[in-house]
Short mmCIF file of C-alpha atoms and ligand atoms in Angstrom, two decimals:
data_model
loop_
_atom_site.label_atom_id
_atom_site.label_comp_id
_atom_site.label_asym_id
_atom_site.label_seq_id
_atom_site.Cartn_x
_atom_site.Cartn_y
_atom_site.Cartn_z
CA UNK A 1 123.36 35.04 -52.53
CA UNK A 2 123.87 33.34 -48.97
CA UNK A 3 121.42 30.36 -49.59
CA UNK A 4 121.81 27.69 -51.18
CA UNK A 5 119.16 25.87 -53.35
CA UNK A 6 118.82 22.22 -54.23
CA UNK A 7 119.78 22.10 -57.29
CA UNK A 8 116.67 20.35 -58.91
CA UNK A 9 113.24 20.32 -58.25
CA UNK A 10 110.90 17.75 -58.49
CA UNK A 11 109.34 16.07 -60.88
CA UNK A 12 107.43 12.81 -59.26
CA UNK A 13 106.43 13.20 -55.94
CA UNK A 14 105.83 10.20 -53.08
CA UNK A 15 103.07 10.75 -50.13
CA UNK A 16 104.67 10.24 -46.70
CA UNK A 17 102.08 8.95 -44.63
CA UNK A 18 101.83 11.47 -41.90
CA UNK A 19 100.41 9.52 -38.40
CA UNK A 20 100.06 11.11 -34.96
CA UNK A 21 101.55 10.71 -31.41
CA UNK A 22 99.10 8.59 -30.51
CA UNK A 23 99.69 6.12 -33.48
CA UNK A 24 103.10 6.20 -33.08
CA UNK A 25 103.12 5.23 -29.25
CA UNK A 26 101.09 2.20 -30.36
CA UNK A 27 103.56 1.97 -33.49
CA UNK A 28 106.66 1.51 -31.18
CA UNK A 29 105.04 -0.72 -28.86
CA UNK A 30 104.10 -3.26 -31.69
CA UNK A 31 107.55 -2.71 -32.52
CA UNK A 32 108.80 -4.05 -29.02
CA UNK A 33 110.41 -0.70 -29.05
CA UNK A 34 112.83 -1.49 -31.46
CA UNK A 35 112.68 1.07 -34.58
CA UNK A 36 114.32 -1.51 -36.67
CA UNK A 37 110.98 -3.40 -36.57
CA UNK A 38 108.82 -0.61 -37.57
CA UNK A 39 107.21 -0.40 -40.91
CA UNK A 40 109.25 2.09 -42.92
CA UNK A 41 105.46 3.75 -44.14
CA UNK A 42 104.73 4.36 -40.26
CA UNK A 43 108.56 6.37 -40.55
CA UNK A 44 107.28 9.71 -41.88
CA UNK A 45 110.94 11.23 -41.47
CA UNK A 46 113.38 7.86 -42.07
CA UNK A 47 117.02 8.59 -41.41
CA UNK A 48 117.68 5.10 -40.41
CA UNK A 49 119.93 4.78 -43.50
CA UNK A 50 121.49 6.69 -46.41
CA UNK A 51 122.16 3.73 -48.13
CA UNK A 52 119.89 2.95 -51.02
CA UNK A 53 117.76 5.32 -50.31
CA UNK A 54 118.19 7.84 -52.68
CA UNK A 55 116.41 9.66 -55.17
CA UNK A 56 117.26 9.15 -58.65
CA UNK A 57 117.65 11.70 -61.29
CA UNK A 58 115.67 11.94 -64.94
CA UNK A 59 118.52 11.09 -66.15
CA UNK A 60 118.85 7.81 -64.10
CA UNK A 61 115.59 7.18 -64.63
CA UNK A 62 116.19 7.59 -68.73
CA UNK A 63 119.47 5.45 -68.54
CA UNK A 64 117.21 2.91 -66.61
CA UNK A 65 115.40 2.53 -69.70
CA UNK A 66 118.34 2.31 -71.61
CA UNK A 67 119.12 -0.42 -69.73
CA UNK A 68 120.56 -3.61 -71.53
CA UNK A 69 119.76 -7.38 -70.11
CA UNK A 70 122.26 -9.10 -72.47
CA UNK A 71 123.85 -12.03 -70.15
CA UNK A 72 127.32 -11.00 -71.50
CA UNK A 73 129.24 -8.19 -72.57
CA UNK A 74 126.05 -5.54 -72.49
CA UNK A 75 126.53 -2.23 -73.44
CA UNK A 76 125.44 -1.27 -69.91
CA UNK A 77 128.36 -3.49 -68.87
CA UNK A 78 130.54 -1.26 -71.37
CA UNK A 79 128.86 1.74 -69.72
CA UNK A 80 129.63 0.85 -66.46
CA UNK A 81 132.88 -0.32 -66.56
CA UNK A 82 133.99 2.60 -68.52
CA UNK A 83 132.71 5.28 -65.90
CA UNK A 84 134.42 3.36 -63.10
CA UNK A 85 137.38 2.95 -64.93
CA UNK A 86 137.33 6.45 -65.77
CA UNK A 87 137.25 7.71 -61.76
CA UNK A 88 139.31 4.73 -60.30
CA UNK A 89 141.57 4.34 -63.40
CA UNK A 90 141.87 0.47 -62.23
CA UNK A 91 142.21 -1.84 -64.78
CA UNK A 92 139.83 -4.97 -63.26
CA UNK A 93 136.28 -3.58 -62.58
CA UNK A 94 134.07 -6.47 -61.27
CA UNK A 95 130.50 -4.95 -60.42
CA UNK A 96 128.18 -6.60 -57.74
CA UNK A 97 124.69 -6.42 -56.22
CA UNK A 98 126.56 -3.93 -52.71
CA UNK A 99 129.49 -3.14 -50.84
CA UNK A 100 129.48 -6.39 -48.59
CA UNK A 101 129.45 -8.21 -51.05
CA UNK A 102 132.63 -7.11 -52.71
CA UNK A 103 133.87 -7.18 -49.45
CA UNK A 104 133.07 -10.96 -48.85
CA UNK A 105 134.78 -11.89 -52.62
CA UNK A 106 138.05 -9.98 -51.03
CA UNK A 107 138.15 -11.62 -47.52
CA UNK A 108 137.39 -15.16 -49.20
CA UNK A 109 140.03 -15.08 -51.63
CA UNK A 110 143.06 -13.20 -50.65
CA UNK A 111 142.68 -12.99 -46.23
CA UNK A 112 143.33 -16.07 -44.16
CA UNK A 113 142.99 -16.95 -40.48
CA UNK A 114 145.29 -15.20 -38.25
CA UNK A 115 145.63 -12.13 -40.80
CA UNK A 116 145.23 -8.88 -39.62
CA UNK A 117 143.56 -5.71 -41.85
CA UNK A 118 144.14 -2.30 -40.65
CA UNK A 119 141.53 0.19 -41.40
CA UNK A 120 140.88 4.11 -40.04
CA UNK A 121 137.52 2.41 -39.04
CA UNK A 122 136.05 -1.14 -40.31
CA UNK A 123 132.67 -0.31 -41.17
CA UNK A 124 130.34 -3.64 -39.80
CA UNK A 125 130.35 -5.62 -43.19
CA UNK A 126 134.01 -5.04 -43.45
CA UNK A 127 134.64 -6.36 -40.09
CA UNK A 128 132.17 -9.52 -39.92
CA UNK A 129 133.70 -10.60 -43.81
CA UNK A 130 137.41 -9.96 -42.14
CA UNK A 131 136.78 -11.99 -38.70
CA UNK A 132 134.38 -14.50 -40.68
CA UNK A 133 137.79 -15.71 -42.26
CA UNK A 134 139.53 -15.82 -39.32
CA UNK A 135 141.26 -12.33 -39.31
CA UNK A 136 141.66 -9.78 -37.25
CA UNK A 137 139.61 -6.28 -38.19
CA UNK A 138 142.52 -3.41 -36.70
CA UNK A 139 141.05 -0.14 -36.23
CA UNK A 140 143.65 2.87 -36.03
CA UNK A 141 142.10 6.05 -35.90
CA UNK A 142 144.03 8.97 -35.06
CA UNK A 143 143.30 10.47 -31.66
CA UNK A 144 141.10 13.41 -32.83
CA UNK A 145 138.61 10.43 -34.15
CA UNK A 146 137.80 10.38 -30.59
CA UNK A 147 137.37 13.09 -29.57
CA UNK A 148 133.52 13.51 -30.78
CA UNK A 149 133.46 17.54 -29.67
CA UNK A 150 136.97 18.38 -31.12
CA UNK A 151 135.59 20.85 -34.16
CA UNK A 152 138.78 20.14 -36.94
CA UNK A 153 138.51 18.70 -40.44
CA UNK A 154 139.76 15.23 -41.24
CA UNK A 155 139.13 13.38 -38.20
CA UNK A 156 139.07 10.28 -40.08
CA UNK A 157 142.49 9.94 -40.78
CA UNK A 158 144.39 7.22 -40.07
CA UNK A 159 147.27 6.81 -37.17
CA UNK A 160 150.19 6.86 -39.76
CA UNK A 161 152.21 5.55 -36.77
CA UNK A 162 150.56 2.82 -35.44
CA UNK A 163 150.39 1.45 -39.19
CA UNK A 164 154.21 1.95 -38.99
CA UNK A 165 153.94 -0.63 -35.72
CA UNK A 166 151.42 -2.73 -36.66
CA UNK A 167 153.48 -3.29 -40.07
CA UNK A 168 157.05 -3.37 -38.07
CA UNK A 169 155.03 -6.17 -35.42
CA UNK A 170 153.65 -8.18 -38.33
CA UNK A 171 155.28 -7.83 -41.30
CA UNK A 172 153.49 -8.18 -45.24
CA UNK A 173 153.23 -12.02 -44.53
CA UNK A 174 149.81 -11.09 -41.96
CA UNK A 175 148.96 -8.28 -43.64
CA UNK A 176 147.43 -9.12 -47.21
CA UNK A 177 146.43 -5.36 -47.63
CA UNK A 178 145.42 -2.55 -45.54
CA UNK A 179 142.55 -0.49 -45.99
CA UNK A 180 141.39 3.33 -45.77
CA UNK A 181 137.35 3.57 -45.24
CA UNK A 182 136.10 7.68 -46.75
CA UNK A 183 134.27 9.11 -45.25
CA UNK A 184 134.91 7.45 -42.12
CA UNK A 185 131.05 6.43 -41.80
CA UNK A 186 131.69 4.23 -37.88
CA UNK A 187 133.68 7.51 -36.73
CA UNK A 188 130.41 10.03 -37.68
CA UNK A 189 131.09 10.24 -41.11
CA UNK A 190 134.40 12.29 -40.87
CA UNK A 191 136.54 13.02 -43.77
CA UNK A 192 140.41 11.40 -44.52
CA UNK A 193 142.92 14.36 -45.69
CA UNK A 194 144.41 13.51 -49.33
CA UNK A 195 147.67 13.80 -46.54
CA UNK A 196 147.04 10.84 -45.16
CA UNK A 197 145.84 8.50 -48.03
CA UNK A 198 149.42 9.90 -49.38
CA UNK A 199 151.33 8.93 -46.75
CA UNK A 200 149.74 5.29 -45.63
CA UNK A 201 149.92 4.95 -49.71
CA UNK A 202 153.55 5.38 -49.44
CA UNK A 203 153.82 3.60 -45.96
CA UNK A 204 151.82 0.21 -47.56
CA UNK A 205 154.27 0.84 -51.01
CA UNK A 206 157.24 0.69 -48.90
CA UNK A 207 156.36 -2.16 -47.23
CA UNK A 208 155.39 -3.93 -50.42
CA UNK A 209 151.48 -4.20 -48.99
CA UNK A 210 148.42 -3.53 -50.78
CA UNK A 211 146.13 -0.54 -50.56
CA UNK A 212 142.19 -1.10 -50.66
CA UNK A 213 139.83 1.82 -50.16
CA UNK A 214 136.24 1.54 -49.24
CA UNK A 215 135.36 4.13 -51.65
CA UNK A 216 131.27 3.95 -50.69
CA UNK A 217 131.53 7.89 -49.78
CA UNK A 218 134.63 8.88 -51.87
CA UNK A 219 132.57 12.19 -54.00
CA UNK A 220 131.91 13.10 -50.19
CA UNK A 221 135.37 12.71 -49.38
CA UNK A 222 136.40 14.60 -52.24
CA UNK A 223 133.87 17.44 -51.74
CA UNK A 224 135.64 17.75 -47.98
CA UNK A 225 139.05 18.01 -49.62
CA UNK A 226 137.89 20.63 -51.64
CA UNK A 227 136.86 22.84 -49.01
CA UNK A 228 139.06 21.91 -46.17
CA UNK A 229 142.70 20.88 -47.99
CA UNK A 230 145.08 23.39 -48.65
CA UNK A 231 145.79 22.84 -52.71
CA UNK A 232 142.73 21.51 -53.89
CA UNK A 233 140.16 24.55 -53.92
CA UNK A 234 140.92 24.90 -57.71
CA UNK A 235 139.88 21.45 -58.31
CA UNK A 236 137.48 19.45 -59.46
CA UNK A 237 135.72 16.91 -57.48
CA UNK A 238 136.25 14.48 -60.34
CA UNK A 239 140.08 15.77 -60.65
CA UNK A 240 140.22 15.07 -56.86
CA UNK A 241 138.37 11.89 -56.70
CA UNK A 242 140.99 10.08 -59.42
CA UNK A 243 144.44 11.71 -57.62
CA UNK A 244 142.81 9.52 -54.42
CA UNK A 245 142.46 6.39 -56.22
CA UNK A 246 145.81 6.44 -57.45
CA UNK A 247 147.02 6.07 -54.79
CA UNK A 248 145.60 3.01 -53.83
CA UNK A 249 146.12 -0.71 -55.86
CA UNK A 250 142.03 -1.41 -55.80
CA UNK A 251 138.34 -0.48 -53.58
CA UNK A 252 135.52 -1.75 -52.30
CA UNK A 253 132.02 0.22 -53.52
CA UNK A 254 128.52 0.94 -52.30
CA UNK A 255 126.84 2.12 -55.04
CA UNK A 256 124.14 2.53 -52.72
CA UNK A 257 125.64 5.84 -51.29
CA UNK A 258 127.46 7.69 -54.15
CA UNK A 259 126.65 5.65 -56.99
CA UNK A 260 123.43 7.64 -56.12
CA UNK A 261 121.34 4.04 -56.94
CA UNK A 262 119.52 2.20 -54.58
CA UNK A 263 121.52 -0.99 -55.28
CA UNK A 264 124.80 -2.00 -56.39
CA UNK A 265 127.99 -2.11 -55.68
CA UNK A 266 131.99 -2.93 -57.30
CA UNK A 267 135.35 -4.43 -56.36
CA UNK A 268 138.50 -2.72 -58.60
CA UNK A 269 141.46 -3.86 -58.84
CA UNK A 270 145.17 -3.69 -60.55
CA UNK A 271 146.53 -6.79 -59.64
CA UNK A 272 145.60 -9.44 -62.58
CA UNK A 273 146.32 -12.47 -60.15
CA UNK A 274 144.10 -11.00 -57.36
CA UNK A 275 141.28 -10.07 -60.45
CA UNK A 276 141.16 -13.62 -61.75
CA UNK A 277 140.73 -14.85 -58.17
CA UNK A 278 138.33 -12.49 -57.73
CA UNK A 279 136.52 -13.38 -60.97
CA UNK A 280 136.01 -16.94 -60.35
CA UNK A 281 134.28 -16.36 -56.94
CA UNK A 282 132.09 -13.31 -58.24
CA UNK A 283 131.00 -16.07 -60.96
CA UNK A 284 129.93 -18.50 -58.14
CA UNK A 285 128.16 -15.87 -55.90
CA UNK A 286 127.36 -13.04 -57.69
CA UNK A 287 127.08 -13.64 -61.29
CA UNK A 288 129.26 -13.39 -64.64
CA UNK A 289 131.50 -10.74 -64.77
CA UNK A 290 130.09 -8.33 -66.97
CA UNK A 291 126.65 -7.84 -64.65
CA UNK A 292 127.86 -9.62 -61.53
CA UNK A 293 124.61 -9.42 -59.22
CA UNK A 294 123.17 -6.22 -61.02
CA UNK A 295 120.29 -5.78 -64.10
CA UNK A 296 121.57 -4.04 -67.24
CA UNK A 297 119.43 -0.79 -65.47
CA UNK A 298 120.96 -1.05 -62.67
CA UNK A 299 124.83 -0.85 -64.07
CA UNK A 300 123.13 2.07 -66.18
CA UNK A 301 121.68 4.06 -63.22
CA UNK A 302 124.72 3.73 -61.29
CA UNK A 303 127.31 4.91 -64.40
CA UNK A 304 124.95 8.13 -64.35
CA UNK A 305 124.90 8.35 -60.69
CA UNK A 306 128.38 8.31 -60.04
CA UNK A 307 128.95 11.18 -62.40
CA UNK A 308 126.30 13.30 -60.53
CA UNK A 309 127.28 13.02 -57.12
CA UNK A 310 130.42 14.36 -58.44
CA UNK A 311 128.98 17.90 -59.43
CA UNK A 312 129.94 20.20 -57.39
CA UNK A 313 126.82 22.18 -56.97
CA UNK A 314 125.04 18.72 -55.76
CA UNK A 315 127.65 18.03 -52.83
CA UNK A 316 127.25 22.00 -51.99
CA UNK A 317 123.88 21.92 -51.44
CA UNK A 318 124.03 17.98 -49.27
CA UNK A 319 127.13 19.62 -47.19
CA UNK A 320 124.67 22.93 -46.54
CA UNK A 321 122.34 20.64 -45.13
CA UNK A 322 124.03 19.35 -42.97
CA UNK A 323 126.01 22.32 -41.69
CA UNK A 324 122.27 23.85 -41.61
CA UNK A 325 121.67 21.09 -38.89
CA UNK A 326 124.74 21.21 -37.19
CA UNK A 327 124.21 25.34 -36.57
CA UNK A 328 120.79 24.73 -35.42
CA UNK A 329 122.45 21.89 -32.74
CA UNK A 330 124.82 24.11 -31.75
CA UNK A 331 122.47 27.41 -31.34
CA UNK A 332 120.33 25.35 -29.45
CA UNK A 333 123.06 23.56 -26.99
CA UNK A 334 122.19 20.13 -28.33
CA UNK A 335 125.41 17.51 -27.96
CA UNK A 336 125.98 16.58 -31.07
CA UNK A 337 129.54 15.36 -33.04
CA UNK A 338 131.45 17.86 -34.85
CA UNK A 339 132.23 18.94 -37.48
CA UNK A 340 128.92 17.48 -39.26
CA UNK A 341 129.39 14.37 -41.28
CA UNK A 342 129.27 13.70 -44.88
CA UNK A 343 126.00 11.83 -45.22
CA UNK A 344 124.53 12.10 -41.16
CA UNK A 345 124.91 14.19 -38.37
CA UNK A 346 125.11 12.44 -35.06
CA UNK A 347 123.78 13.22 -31.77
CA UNK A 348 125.08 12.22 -28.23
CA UNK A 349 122.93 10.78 -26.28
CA UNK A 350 125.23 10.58 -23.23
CA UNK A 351 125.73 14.04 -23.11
CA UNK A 352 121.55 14.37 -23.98
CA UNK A 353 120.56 11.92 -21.64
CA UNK A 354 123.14 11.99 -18.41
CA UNK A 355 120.43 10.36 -16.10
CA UNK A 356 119.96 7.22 -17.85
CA UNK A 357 122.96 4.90 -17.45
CA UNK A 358 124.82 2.84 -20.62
CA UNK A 359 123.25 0.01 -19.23
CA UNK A 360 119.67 1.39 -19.91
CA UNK A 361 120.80 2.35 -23.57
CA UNK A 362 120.63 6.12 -23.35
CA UNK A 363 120.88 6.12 -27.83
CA UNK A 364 117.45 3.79 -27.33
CA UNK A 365 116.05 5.94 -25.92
CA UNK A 366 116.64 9.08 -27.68
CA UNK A 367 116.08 7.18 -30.77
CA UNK A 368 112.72 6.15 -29.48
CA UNK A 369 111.94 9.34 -28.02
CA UNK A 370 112.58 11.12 -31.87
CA UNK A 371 110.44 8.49 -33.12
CA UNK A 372 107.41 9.09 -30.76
CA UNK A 373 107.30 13.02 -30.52
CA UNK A 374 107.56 13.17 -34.53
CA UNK A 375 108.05 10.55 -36.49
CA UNK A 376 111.14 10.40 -36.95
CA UNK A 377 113.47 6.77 -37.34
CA UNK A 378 117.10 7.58 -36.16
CA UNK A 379 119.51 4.45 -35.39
CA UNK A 380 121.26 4.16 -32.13
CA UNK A 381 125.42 3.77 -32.15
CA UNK A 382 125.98 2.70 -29.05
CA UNK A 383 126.29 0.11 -26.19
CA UNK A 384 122.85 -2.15 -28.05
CA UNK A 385 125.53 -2.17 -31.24
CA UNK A 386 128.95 -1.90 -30.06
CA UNK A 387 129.10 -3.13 -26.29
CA UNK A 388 131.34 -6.38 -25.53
CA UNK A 389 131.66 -8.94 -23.28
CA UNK A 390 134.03 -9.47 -20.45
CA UNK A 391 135.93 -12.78 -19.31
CA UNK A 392 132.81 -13.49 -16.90
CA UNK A 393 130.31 -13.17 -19.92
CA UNK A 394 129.51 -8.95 -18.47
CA UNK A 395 128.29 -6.58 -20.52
CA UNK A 396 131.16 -3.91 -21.38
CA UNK A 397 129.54 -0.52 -22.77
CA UNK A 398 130.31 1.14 -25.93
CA UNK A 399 132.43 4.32 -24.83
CA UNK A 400 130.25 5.97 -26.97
CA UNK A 401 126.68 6.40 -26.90
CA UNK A 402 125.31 8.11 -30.37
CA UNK A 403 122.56 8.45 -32.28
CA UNK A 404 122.76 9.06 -36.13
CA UNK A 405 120.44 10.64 -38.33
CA UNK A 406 121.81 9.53 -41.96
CA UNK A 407 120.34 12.29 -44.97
CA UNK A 408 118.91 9.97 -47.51
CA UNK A 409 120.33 12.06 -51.04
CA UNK A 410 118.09 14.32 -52.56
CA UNK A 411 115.02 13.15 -50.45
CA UNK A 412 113.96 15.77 -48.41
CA UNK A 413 113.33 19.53 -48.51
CA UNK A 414 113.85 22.15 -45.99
CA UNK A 415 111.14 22.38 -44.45
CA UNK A 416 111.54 18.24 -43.58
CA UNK A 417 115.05 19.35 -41.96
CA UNK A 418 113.31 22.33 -39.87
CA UNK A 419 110.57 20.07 -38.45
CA UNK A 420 113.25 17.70 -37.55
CA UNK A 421 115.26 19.91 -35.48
CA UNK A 422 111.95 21.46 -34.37
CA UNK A 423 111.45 17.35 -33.14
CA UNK A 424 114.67 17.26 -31.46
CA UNK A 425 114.54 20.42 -29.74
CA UNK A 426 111.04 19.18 -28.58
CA UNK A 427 112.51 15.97 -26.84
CA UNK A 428 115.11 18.04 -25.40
CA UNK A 429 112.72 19.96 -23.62
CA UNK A 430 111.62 17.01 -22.59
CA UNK A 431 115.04 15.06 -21.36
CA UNK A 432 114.71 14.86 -18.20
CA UNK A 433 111.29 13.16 -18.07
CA UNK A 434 112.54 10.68 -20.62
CA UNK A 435 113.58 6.76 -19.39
CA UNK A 436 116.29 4.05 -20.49
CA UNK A 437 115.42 0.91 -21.62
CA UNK A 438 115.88 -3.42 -21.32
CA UNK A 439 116.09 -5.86 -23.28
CA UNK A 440 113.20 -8.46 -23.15
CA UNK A 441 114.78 -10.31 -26.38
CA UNK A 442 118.42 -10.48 -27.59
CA UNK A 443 120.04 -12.88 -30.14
CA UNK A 444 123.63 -13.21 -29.93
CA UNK A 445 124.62 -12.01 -32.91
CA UNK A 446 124.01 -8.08 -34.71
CA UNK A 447 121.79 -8.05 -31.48
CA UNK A 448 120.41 -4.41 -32.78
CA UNK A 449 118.18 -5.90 -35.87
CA UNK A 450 115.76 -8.12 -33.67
CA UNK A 451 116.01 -6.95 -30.43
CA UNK A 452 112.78 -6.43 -28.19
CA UNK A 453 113.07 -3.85 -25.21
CA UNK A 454 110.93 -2.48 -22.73
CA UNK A 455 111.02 1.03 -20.74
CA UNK A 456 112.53 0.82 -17.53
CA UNK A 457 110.33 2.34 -15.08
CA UNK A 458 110.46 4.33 -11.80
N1 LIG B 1 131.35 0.27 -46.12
C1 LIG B 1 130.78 1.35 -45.53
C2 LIG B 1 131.65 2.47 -45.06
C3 LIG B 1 129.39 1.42 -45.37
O1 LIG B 1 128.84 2.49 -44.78
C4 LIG B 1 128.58 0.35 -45.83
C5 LIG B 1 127.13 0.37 -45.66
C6 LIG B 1 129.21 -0.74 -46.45
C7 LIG B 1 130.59 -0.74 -46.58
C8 LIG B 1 128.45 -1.91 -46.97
O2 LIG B 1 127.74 -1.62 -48.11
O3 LIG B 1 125.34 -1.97 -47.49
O4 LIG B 1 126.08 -1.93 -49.88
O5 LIG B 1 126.67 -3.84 -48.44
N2 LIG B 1 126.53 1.16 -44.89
C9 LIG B 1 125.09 1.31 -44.67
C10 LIG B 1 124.85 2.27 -43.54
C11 LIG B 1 124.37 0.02 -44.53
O6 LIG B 1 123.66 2.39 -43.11
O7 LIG B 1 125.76 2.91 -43.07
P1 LIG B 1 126.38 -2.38 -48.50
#
């Protein structure tokens, strides 16, 4: 058989509100035209986010139940920490409430003010913990990251030799640890070869540095590896998943995205120094170290969920939807970045929208445009997120302008993926009538959340 099924079906169902054009022009304008401020029931088709946004399973929902709210040492606790253990094989498993915040326990206890943290790609939360403590956030993508069109597996991997430099320039005593992020969810969700976490592994070993990975995607990573890595089609995902971590001395989790929970999160570790260091300040933020931030159903839910997102026939059917999307794109001539990602596919709105100058937010208005012709809530990469600032206080655009649609697991059907390319081929009928936008309202910092705009008109 050539399709390929979910591989559930559905057992509770929740109503989508369906609305109108007309409702949602007066949606967006109460919104100042900034999708972030929308009501998420007014968002019939919401791709703002994969993150927490999942579906669980029956058997989450049964181990939710299960769930025990001892203050210490639960048997959730045991049930977590076990399954982590299990895929990361790390010996210090700290669990907290999501990613950032494992993050912010890692920058606060082991990075210091002139450090500097190479990553492929710092996702946001990475980078503001990193340069809240005074370091420096070092992306080094190789070149094919880049290139958005270039249609070859692993273009997350890192630039093996400008860690080389960057190690040669600085030495261990600025570099507490480096990082790998998989998938590489700031360069469209693009896969790192088992190659490369090899060789930086072996690059950070030699140079007696640490390896963290920010494992929020790794059952996605490992699915790509499977299909795409010479060696590993006989493999599990599970099999694949533990040979990656280790190779690495701890990670930072999102349970949020494969933990296949809607919160959550952990920090692992080998080092018992680091893991006592990070124990006393997950006690003062997050909580005591056998629930850390989390209920007893939470740690229960995401034990289960981790397992699932590592069957096989579950990442099949996620990566068919969004090949499915990416072959519509490409049948249609829509820009998009290629290959697909693991958990979005991500249009270009430069390419979509060559009339309407970075300065007028070409991703603002695409996203807006999605949002008005059907519903749907995209979230613009581009020069509203990424743009700098030049000596003289000018706006510097983002070199790239995207727009990404991130596939909330096992949320929608079909026929919610063939309306939305039926949406976006609609508003590319419609491109050329279509106009950038201002700002009326901008703070200074994560501008994107709070941000008012109006149309630009003429
Ligand atoms: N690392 C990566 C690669 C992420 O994508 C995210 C979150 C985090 C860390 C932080 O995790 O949200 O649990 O604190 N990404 C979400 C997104 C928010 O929409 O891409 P968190």
């Amino acid at each position: 058989m050539k399709t390929i099924i979910e591989p559930f079906r559905i057992k509770m169902t929740e109503a989508i509100k369906l609305n109108t054009k007309e409702e949602r022009v007066v949606n967006l304008e109460k919104a100042h035209n900034n999708v972030f401020l929308l009501d998420a029931e007014d968002c019939p088709i919401d791709l703002l986010t994969d993150s927490g946004t999942g579906a669980m399973s029956t058997k989450q929902w049964a181990a939710l139940m299960l769930g025990d709210e001892s203050y210490a040492g639960s048997r959730s606790w045991k049930h977590f920490r076990d399954t982590v253990a299990h895929i990361t094989g790390k010996k210090h498993i700290l669990p907290t409430h999501q990613g950032r915040a494992a993050e912010a326990i890692l920058a606060q206890t082991v990075v210091k003010a002139g450090d500097i943290i190479p990553n492929n790609s710092h996702f946001d939360t990475t980078r503001a913990n990193f340069e809240y403590v005074g370091a420096t956030a070092l992306n080094l993508l190789q070149e094919k990251g880049y290139d958005i069109f270039l249609d070859v597996p692993f273009k997350g991997d890192m630039d093996t030799i400008a860690l080389r430099k960057v190690i040669e320039e600085h030495g261990k005593e600025k570099i507490p640890f480096a990082m790998i992020t998989v998938t590489n969810n700031t360069g469209g969700g693009q896969a790192v070869s088992m190659a490369n976490i090899k060789e930086v592994s072996k690059i950070l070993k030699d140079a007696g540095i640490p390896f963290f990975i920010d494992c929020c995607r790794f059952a996605e990573n490992a699915f790509f590896i499977k299909e795409n890595e010479e060696g590993y089609a006989n493999k599990t995902l599970t099999e694949i998943a533990k040979e990656m971590f280790l190779l690495c001395d701890g990670a930072t989790m999102s349970a949020k995205k494969d933990g296949l929970a809607n919160i959550g999160g952990f920090l692992v570790c080998n080092n018992d120094e680091w893991a006592q260091m990070f124990t006393n300040l997950l006690i003062l933020r997050e909580g005591f170290p056998t629930y850390g931030g989390l209920s007893g159903r939470d740690l229960e839910t995401i034990a289960v969920g981790l397992g699932e997102a590592l069957e096989y026939d579950y990442q099949k059917y996620r990566h068919a939807t969004m090949t499915y999307l990416g072959d519509r794109f490409e049948r249609l001539g829509i820009p998009h970045v290629r290959p697909v990602g693991g958990h979005a596919v991500f249009l270009d709105a430069k390419q979509f929208l060559p009339h309407i100058p970075s300065s007028e937010y070409p991703g603002i208005a695409l996203v807006n445009a999605l949002y008005i012709e059907g519903g749907v809530r995209g979230v613009e990469l581009g020069s509203v997120m990424f743009a700098s600032r030049d000596e003289d206080g000018n706006e510097v655009p983002s070199p790239l302008e995207l727009v990404r649609l991130a596939v909330p697991r096992r949320v929608y059907t079909q026929s919610h993926f063939d309306y939305l390319v039926e949406v976006i081929a609609e508003v590319w009928k419609k491109r050329n009538s279509l106009r950038g936008y201002k700002f009326t309202y901008q703070a200074e910092f994560l501008r994107h959340f709070t941000a008012r705009f109006a149309r630009v008109e003429g």
